[in-house]
């Protein structure tokens, strides 16, 4: 029925035609349903950090610059000044969070059965899709990295 599309179909159509704000979310969210990590992570701070990053309700420059009408190419990472501070840079490549990232990957490799993809982009999508087996580790990584970011910027 074209007037009452299925929720998943409607969700995918909205995500496919979205602006850049929803690009990250549309890559990891394929079905209109409650995410398992919302109930599997018992630390509320971890859940909040993960949710904010997934829906672009965070403090990274890619989002802050959008509100300030800063061109996307000028929204540089305030901790390393090497690249645009978007979700991918924050999670996968920013040298500021290498210690936290190493701990995340060590936890995944030693405490779960998940085998991460070889490419950074594919790994990023898996990490943010947040399978239940890694949700606590991903929440912990994001929470501690965002805290570290705030400490660096506000000192």
CSV table of N, CA, C and O in Angstrom, one decimal, residues 37-38 40-54 57 135-147 150:
chain,number,residue,atom,x,y,z
A,37,UNK,N,21.6,-2.4,22.2
A,37,UNK,CA,22.5,-1.8,23.1
A,37,UNK,C,21.8,-1.0,24.2
A,37,UNK,O,22.3,-0.8,25.2
A,38,UNK,N,20.6,-0.5,23.8
A,38,UNK,CA,19.9,0.4,24.8
A,38,UNK,C,19.5,-0.4,26.1
A,38,UNK,O,19.4,0.2,27.1
A,40,UNK,N,21.3,-3.5,26.8
A,40,UNK,CA,22.4,-4.4,27.2
A,40,UNK,C,23.5,-3.6,27.9
A,40,UNK,O,24.3,-4.2,28.6
A,41,UNK,N,23.6,-2.3,27.7
A,41,UNK,CA,24.6,-1.5,28.4
A,41,UNK,C,23.9,-1.0,29.7
A,41,UNK,O,22.9,-0.3,29.7
A,42,UNK,N,24.5,-1.3,30.9
A,42,UNK,CA,23.9,-0.9,32.1
A,42,UNK,C,24.4,0.4,32.6
A,42,UNK,O,23.9,1.0,33.6
A,43,UNK,N,25.5,0.9,32.1
A,43,UNK,CA,26.1,2.2,32.4
A,43,UNK,C,25.4,3.2,31.6
A,43,UNK,O,25.6,3.3,30.3
A,44,UNK,N,24.6,4.1,32.2
A,44,UNK,CA,23.8,5.0,31.4
A,44,UNK,C,24.7,6.0,30.6
A,44,UNK,O,24.4,6.4,29.5
A,45,UNK,N,25.8,6.4,31.2
A,45,UNK,CA,26.7,7.3,30.5
A,45,UNK,C,27.3,6.7,29.2
A,45,UNK,O,27.5,7.4,28.2
A,46,UNK,N,27.5,5.4,29.2
A,46,UNK,CA,28.0,4.7,28.0
A,46,UNK,C,26.9,4.7,27.0
A,46,UNK,O,27.2,5.0,25.8
A,47,UNK,N,25.7,4.4,27.4
A,47,UNK,CA,24.6,4.4,26.5
A,47,UNK,C,24.4,5.8,25.8
A,47,UNK,O,24.1,5.9,24.6
A,48,UNK,N,24.4,6.8,26.6
A,48,UNK,CA,24.2,8.2,26.2
A,48,UNK,C,25.3,8.6,25.2
A,48,UNK,O,25.0,9.1,24.1
A,49,UNK,N,26.5,8.3,25.5
A,49,UNK,CA,27.6,8.6,24.6
A,49,UNK,C,27.5,7.9,23.2
A,49,UNK,O,27.7,8.5,22.2
A,50,UNK,N,27.1,6.6,23.3
A,50,UNK,CA,27.0,5.9,22.0
A,50,UNK,C,25.8,6.4,21.2
A,50,UNK,O,25.9,6.6,20.0
A,51,UNK,N,24.7,6.7,21.9
A,51,UNK,CA,23.5,7.2,21.2
A,51,UNK,C,23.8,8.5,20.5
A,51,UNK,O,23.4,8.8,19.4
A,52,UNK,N,24.4,9.4,21.3
A,52,UNK,CA,24.7,10.8,20.7
A,52,UNK,C,25.6,10.7,19.5
A,52,UNK,O,25.3,11.4,18.5
A,53,UNK,N,26.6,9.8,19.5
A,53,UNK,CA,27.4,9.7,18.3
A,53,UNK,C,26.7,9.1,17.2
A,53,UNK,O,26.8,9.6,16.0
A,54,UNK,N,25.8,8.1,17.4
A,54,UNK,CA,25.1,7.5,16.3
A,54,UNK,C,24.1,8.4,15.7
A,54,UNK,O,23.9,8.3,14.5
A,57,UNK,N,24.2,13.8,17.6
A,57,UNK,CA,23.8,14.8,18.6
A,57,UNK,C,24.9,15.0,19.6
A,57,UNK,O,24.8,14.9,20.8
A,135,UNK,N,28.9,-3.8,22.7
A,135,UNK,CA,28.2,-2.5,23.0
A,135,UNK,C,28.8,-1.9,24.3
A,135,UNK,O,29.0,-0.6,24.3
A,136,UNK,N,29.1,-2.6,25.3
A,136,UNK,CA,29.7,-2.0,26.5
A,136,UNK,C,31.1,-1.4,26.2
A,136,UNK,O,31.4,-0.3,26.7
A,137,UNK,N,31.9,-2.2,25.5
A,137,UNK,CA,33.2,-1.7,25.1
A,137,UNK,C,33.2,-0.4,24.3
A,137,UNK,O,34.0,0.5,24.5
A,138,UNK,N,32.3,-0.4,23.3
A,138,UNK,CA,32.1,0.8,22.5
A,138,UNK,C,31.6,2.0,23.3
A,138,UNK,O,32.1,3.1,23.1
A,139,UNK,N,30.7,1.7,24.1
A,139,UNK,CA,30.2,2.8,25.0
A,139,UNK,C,31.2,3.4,25.9
A,139,UNK,O,31.4,4.6,26.1
A,140,UNK,N,32.0,2.5,26.5
A,140,UNK,CA,33.2,2.9,27.3
A,140,UNK,C,34.2,3.7,26.6
A,140,UNK,O,34.7,4.7,27.0
A,141,UNK,N,34.5,3.2,25.4
A,141,UNK,CA,35.5,4.0,24.5
A,141,UNK,C,35.0,5.4,24.2
A,141,UNK,O,35.7,6.4,24.4
A,142,UNK,N,33.7,5.5,23.8
A,142,UNK,CA,33.2,6.8,23.4
A,142,UNK,C,33.1,7.7,24.6
A,142,UNK,O,33.4,8.9,24.6
A,143,UNK,N,32.6,7.2,25.8
A,143,UNK,CA,32.5,8.0,27.0
A,143,UNK,C,33.9,8.5,27.4
A,143,UNK,O,34.0,9.7,27.7
A,144,UNK,N,34.9,7.6,27.5
A,144,UNK,CA,36.2,8.1,27.9
A,144,UNK,C,36.9,9.0,26.9
A,144,UNK,O,37.5,10.0,27.3
A,145,UNK,N,36.7,8.8,25.6
A,145,UNK,CA,37.3,9.6,24.6
A,145,UNK,C,36.6,11.0,24.6
A,145,UNK,O,37.3,12.0,24.4
A,146,UNK,N,35.3,11.0,24.7
A,146,UNK,CA,34.6,12.3,24.8
A,146,UNK,C,35.0,13.1,26.0
A,146,UNK,O,35.1,14.3,26.0
A,147,UNK,N,35.2,12.4,27.1
A,147,UNK,CA,35.6,13.1,28.3
A,147,UNK,C,37.0,13.7,28.1
A,147,UNK,O,37.3,14.8,28.5
A,150,UNK,N,36.8,16.8,26.0
A,150,UNK,CA,36.4,17.9,26.8
A,150,UNK,C,37.5,18.5,27.7
A,150,UNK,O,37.6,19.7,27.8
